[in-house]
Coordinates of C-alpha atoms (C1' of nucleotides) in Angstrom, one line a residue:
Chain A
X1 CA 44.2 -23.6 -3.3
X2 CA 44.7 -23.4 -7.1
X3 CA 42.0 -25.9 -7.5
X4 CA 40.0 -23.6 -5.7
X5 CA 40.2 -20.8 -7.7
X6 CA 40.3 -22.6 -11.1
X7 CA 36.8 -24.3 -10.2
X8 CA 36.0 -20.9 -8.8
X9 CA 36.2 -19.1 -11.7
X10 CA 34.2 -21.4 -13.5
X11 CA 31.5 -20.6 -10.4
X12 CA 31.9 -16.8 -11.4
X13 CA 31.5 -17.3 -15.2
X14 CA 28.2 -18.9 -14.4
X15 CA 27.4 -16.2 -12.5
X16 CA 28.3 -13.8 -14.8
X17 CA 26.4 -15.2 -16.9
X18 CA 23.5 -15.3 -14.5
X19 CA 23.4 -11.2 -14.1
X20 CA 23.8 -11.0 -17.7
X21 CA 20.3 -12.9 -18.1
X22 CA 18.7 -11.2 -15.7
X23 CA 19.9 -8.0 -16.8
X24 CA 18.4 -8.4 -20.3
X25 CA 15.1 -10.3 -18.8
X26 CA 14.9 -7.0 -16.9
X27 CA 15.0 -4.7 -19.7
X28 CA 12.1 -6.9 -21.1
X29 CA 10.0 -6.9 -18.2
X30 CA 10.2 -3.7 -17.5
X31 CA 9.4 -2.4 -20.7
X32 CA 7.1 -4.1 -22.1
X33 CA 5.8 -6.0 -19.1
X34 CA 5.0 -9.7 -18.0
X35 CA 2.7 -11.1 -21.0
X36 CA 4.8 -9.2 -23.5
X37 CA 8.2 -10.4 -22.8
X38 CA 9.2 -13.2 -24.2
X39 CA 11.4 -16.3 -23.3
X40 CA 12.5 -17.0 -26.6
X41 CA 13.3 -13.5 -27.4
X42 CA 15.2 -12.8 -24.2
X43 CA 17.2 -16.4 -25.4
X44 CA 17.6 -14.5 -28.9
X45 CA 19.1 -11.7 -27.3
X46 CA 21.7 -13.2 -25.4
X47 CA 22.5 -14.8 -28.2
X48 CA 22.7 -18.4 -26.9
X49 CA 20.4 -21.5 -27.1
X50 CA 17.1 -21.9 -25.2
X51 CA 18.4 -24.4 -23.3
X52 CA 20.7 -22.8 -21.8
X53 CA 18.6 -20.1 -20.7
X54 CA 16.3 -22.8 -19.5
X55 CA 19.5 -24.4 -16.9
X56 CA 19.5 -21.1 -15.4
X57 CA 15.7 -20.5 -14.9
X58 CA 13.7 -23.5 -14.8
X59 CA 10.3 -21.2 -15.9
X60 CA 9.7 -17.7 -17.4
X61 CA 7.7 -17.2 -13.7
X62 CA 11.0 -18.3 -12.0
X63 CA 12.9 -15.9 -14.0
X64 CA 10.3 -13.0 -13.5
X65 CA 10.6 -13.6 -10.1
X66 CA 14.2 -13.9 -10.2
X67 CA 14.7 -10.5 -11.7
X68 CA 12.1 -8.7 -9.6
X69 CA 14.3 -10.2 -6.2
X70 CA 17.3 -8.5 -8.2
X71 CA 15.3 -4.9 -8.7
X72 CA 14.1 -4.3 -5.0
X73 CA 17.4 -5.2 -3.7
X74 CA 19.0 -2.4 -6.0
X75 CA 16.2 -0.2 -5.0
X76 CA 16.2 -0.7 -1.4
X77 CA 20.2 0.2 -1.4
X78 CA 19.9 3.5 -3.5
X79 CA 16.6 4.4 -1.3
X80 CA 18.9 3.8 1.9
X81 CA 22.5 5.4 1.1
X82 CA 20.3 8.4 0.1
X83 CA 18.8 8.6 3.4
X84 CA 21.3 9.4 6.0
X85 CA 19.5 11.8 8.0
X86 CA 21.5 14.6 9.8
X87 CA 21.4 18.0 10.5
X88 CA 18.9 20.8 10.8
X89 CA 15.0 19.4 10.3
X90 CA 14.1 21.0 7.4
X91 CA 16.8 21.1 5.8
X92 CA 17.1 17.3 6.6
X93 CA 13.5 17.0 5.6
X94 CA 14.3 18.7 2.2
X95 CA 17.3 16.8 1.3
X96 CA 15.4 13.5 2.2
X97 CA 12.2 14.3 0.1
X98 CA 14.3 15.5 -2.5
X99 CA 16.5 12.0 -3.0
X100 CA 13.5 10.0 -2.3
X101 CA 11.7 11.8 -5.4
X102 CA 14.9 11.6 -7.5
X103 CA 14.8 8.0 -7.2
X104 CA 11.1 6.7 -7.5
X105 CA 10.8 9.3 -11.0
X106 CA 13.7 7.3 -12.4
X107 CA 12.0 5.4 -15.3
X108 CA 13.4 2.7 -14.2
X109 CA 11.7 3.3 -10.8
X110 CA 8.6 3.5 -11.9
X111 CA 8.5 0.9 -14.9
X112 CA 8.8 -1.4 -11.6
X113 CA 6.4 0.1 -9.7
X114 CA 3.7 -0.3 -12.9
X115 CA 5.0 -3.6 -13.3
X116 CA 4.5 -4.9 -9.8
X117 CA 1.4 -3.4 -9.7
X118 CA -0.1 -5.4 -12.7
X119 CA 1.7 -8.5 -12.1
X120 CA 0.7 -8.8 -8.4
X121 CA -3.0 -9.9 -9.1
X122 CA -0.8 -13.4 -11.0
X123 CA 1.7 -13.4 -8.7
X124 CA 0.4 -12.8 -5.1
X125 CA 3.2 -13.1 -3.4
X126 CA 5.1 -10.3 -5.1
X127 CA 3.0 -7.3 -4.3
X128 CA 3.3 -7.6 -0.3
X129 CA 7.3 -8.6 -1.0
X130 CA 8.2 -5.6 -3.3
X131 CA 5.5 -3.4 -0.4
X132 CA 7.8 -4.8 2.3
X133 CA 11.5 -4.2 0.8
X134 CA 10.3 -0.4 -1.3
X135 CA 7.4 1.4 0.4
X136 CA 7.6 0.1 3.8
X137 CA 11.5 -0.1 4.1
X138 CA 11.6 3.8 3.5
X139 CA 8.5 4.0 5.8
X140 CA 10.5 2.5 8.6
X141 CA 13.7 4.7 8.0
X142 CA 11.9 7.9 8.1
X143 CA 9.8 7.0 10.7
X144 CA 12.7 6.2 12.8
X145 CA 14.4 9.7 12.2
X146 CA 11.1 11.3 12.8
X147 CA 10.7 9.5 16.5
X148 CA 14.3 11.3 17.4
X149 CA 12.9 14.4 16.4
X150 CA 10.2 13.9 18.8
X151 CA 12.4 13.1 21.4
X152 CA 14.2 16.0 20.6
X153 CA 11.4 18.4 20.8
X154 CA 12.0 19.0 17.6
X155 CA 8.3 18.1 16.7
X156 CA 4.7 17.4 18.5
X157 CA 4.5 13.7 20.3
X158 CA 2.6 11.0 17.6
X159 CA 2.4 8.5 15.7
X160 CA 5.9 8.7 13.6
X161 CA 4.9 5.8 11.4
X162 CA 1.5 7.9 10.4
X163 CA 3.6 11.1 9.9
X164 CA 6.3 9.3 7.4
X165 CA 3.4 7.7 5.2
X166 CA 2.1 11.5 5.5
X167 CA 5.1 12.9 4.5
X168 CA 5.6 10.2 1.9
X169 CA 2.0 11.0 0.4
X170 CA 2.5 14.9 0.1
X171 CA 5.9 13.9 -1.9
X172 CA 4.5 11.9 -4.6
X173 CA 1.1 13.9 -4.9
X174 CA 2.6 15.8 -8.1
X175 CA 5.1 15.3 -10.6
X176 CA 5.0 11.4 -9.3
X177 CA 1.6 10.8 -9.7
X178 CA 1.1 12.7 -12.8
X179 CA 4.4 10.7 -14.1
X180 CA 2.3 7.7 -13.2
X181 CA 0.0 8.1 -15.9
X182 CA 2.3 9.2 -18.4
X183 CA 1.6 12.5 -17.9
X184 CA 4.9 14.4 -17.3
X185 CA 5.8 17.5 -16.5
X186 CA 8.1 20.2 -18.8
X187 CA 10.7 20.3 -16.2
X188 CA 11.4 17.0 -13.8
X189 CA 13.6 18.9 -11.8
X190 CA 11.7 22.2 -10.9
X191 CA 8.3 20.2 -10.3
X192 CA 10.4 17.8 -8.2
X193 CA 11.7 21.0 -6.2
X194 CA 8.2 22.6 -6.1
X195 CA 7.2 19.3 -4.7
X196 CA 9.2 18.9 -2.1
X197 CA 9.5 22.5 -1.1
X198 CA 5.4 21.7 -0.7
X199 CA 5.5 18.9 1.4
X200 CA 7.9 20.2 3.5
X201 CA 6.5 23.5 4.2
X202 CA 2.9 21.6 5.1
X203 CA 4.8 18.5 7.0
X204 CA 6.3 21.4 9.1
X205 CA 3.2 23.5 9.6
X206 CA 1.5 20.1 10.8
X207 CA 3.8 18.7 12.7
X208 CA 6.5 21.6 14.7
X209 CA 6.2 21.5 17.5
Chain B
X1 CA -44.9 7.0 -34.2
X2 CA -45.8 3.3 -33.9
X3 CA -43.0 2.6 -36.6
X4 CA -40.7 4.3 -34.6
X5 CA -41.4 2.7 -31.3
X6 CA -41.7 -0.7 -32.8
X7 CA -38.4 -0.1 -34.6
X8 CA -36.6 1.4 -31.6
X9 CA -37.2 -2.0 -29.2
X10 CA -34.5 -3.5 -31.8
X11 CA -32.5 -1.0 -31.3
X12 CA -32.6 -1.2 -27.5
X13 CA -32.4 -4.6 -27.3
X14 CA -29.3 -4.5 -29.1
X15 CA -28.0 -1.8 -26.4
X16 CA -28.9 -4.3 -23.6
X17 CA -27.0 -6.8 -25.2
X18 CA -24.2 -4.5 -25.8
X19 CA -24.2 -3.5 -22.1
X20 CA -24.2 -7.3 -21.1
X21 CA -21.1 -7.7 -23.3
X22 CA -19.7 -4.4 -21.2
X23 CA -20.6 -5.7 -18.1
X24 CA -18.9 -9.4 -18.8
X25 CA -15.9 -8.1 -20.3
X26 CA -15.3 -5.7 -17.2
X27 CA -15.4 -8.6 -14.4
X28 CA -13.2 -10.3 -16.7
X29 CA -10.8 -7.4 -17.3
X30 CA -10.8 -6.3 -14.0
X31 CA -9.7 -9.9 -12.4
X32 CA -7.9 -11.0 -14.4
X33 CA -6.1 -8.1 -16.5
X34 CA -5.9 -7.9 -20.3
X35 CA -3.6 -10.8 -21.5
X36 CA -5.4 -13.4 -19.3
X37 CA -8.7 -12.3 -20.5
X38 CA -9.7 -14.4 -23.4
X39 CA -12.3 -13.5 -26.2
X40 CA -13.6 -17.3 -26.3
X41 CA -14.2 -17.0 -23.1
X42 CA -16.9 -14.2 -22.7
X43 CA -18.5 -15.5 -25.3
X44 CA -18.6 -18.3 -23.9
X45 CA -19.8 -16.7 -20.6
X46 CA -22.2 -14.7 -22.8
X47 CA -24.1 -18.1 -23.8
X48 CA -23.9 -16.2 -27.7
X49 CA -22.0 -17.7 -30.3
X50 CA -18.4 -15.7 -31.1
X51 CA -19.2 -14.2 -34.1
X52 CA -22.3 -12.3 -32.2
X53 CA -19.5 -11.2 -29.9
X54 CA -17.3 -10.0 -32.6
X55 CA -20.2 -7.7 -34.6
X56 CA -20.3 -6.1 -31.4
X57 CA -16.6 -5.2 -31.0
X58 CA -14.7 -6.0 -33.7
X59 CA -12.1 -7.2 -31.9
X60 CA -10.0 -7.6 -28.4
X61 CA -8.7 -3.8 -28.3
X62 CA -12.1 -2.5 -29.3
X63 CA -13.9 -4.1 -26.0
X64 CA -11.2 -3.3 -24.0
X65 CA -10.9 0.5 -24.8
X66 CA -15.3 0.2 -24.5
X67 CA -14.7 -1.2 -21.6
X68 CA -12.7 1.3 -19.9
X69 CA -15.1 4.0 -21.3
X70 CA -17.8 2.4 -19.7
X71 CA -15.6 2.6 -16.3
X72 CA -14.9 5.8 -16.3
X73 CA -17.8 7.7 -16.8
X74 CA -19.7 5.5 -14.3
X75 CA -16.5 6.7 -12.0
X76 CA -16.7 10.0 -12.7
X77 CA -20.7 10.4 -12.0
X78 CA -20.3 8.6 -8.7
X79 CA -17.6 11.3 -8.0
X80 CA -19.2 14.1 -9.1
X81 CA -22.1 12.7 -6.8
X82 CA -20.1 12.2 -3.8
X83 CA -18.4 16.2 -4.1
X84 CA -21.6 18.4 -3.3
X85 CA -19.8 21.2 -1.2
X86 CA -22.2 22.8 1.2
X87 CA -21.1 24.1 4.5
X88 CA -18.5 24.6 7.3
X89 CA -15.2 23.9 5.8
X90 CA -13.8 21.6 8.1
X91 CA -17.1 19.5 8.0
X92 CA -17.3 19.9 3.7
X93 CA -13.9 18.7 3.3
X94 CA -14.2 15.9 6.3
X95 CA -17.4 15.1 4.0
X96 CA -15.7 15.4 0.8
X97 CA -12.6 13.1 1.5
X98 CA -14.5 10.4 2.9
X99 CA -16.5 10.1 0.3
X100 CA -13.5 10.2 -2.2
X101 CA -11.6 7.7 -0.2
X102 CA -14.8 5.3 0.4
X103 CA -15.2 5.5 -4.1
X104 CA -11.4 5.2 -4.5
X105 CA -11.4 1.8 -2.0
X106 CA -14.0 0.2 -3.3
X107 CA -12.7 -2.8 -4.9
X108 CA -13.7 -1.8 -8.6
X109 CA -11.7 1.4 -8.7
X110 CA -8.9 -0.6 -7.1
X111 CA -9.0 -2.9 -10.2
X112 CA -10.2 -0.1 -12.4
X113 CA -6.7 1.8 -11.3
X114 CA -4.6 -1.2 -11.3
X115 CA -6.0 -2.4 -15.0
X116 CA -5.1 0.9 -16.9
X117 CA -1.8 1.4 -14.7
X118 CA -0.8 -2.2 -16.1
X119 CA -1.8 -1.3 -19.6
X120 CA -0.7 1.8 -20.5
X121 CA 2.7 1.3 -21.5
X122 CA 0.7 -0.9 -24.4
X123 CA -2.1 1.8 -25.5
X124 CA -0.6 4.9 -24.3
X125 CA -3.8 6.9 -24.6
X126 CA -5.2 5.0 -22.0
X127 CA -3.5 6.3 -19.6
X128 CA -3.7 10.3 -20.2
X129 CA -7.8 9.8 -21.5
X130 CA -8.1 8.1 -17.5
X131 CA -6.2 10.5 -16.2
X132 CA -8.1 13.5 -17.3
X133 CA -11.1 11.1 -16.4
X134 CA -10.8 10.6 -12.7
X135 CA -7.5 12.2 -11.1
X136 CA -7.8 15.5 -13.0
X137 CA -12.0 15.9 -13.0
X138 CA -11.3 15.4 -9.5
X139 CA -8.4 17.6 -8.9
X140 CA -10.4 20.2 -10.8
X141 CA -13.7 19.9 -9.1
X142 CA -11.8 20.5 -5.4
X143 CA -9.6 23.0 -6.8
X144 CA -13.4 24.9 -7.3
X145 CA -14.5 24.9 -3.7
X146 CA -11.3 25.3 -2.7
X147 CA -10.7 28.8 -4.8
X148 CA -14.1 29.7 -3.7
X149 CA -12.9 29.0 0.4
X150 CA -9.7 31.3 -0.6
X151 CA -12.3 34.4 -1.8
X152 CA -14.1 34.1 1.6
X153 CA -11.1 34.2 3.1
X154 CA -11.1 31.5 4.9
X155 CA -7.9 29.8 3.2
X156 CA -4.9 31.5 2.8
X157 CA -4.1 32.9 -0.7
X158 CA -2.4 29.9 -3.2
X159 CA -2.4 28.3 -6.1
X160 CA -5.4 25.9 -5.4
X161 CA -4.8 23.1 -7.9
X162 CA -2.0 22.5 -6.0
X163 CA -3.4 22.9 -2.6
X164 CA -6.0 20.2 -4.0
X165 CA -3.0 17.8 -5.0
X166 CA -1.8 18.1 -1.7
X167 CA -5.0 16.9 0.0
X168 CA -5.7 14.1 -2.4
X169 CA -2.5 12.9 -2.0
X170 CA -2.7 13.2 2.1
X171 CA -6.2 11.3 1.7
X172 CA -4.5 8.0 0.0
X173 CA -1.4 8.0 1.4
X174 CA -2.6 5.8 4.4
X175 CA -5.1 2.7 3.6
X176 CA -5.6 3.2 -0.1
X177 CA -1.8 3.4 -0.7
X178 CA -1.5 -0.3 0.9
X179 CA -4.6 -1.9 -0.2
X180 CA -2.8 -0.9 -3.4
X181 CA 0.0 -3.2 -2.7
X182 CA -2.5 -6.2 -1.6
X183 CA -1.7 -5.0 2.1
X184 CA -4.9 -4.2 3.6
X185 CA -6.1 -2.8 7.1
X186 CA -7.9 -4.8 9.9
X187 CA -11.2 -2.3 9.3
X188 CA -11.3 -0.1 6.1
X189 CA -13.5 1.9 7.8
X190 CA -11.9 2.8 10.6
X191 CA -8.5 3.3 8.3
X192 CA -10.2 5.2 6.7
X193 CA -11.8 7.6 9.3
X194 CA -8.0 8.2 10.3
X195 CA -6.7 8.6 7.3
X196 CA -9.4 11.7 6.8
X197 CA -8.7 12.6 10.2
X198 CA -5.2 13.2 9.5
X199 CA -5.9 15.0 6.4
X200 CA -7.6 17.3 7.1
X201 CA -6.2 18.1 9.8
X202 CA -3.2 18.8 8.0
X203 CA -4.6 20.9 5.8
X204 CA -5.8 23.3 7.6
X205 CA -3.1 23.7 10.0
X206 CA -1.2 24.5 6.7
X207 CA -3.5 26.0 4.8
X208 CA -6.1 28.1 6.8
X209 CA -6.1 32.0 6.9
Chain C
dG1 C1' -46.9 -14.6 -43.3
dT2 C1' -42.7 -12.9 -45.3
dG3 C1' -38.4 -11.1 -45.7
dA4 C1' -34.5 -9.1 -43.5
dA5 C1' -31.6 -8.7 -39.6
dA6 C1' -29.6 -10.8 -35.9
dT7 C1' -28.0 -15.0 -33.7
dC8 C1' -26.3 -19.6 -33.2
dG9 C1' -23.2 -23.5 -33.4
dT10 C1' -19.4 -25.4 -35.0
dA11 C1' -15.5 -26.1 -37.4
dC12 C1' -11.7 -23.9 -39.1
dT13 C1' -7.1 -20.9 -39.9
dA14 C1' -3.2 -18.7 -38.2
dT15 C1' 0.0 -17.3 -35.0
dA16 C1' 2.7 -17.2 -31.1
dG17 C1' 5.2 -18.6 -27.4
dA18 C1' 6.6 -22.0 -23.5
dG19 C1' 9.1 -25.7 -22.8
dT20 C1' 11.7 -30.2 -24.7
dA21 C1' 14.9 -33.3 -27.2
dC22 C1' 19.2 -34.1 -29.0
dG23 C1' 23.4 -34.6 -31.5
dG24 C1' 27.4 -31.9 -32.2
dT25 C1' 30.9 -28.4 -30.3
dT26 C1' 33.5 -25.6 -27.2
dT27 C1' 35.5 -24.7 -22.7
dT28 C1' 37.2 -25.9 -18.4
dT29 C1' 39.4 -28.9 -15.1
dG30 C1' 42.9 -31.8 -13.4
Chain D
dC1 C1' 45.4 -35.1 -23.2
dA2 C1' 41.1 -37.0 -21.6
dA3 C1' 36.8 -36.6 -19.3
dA4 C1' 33.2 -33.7 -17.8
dA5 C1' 30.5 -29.8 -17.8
dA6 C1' 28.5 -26.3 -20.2
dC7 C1' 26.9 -24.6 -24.5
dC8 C1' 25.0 -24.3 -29.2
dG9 C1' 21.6 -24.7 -33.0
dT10 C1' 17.8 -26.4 -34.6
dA11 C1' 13.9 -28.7 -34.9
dC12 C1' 10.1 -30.2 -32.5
dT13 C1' 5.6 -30.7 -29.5
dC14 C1' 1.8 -28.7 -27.2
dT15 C1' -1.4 -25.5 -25.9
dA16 C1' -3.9 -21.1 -26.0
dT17 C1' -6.4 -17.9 -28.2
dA18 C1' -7.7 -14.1 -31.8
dG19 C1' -10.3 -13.9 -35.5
dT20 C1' -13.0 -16.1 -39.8
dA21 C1' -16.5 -18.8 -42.5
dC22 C1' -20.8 -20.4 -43.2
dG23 C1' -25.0 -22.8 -43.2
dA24 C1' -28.9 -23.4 -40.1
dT25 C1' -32.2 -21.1 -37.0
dT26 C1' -34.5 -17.7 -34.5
dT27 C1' -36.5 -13.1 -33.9
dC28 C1' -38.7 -9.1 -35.3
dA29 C1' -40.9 -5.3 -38.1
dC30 C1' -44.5 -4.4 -41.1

DNA sequence: GTGAAATCGTACTATAGAGTACGGTTTTTG
DNA sequence: CAAAAACCGTACTCTATAGTACGATTTCAC
């Protein structure tokens, strides 16, 4: 038993460590993108030797990759503890386009979103993985909430998957897309509450049954 | 007159040569991003010698910003093209969104978008000058028709920049948004015939007087 | 034909960053 | 304490590419 936990902690050091890299690596790459970062600087920051960096991540592609794994996971489990649906539809609707916006405007959000986007021509791989855990995880949760509104009668019979992207697309048709292009608006949080106040209004019209 | 002429053949050969540059550069950019795109190696695509190359542009910024000049007014004149509104409105703005989502597909604008998203963050006018370049001339040049639909009465009163948002963002938030992410449809055009579909269809269940 | 402008080929400089090598030092384990 | 694992600092190799220099050659205007 105590050798356990003495050779365990050793175990969690080195994973300590690990997060540490990959938080710093993240910074990097987020910031100032794939081409920009660099190894030795990231090395340099943490203070240590290159080598050591190098016994963590055998390549700077193996770390990149490393640290976008870490990102959607965090992403993925904000995007889903802010979806529990329940309640009256729009006000549901409202409080779940409303989270949803707070997170993917987060500059962290969408310094990942640029960054898989420019990266996944080099990497191909990457762009279908980060679609599959971001985009099309939230896809899936609304679109299940939106098939037991049909059920309930709550809304018109059809395609639920085609109504969430629909939904999805209205959000991010302002402040997200202009934020996009690093053009921002005065107030985040009243064009975020003109936006969703937007989409829901139209996803309602559309869709009620 | 003859002196002029004579004089002027120079001159437009050293505009053909400049577009040939243009044209090079842009495959190159467009593949394979900024970093990977190496000066040596247009000119060495180019046949020329590098210093021809760099009495053109004098240096790797200067092309690329050319470059993405180049883009976007040829963008901007197809999409002015494509947004003649004439007629019924359901069949204009059917007309009008295919025609935006068939330009906004096409596998240039895909790069085109994906080139200047990557490279902002590193020459932060890019972004905004593209921005007012494509999203906003075509945000402003709906938001037109659709103010003159709202005097006829045949929308209901609203801001119509926004109401133009709205329908942009319903437009891509089907095919487009995925082929974004490397994830495209079985048919484009079919995906794309629903995604219009859809659209407008929404639209004027929410929107119409 | 003649002179000027443009072009060519090639060799060069300078920089930057990925990844390696290695001998010495600290930390951890048992 | 003794052995092993991890870590450190530093110096190194290798490769890529932006940008320069320059003398030789072609092209074009007149």
């Amino acid at each position: 038993m105590t050798a356990v936990t003495l050779k365990d902690r050793r175990d969690a050091r080195k994973q300590d460590r690990r997060e540490t890299i990959l938080a710093v690596a993240a910074r990097s790459f987020l910031e100032k993108g794939y081409a920009a970062t660099s190894m030795s600087a990231i090395a340099a920051t943490l203070g240590g030797s290159k080598g050591t960096l190098w016994s963590y991540f055998p390549s700077k592609e193996a770390l990149f990759e490393a640290v976008l794994d870490h990102q959607t996971v965090a992403y993925r489990r904000d995007l889903e503890h802010a979806l529990d649906l329940a309640g009256d539809l729009r006000e549901t609707l409202t409080r779940f386009c409303r989270n949803f916006l707070e997170k993917v405007t987060s500059p962290d959000a969408l310094a990942l979103h640029r960054l898989v986007q420019a990266e996944h021509q080099r990497f191909p791989e990457v762009g279908r993985i980060f679609y599959e855990r971001a985009p099309r995880a939230t896809q899936r949760l609304l679109s299940a909430y939106l098939e037991r509104c049909i059920a309930n009668g709550w809304l018109r019979p059809g395609d639920s998957l085609r109504m969430a992207r629909r939904l999805i697309g209205l959000c991010i048709s302002g402040c997200h897309q202009r934020l996009m292009w690093g053009v921002g608006p005065a107030s985040l949080p009243e064009a975020i509450e003109e936006d969703v106040a937007d989409a829901v209004e139209i996803f309602i019209r559309a869709y009620a049954a």
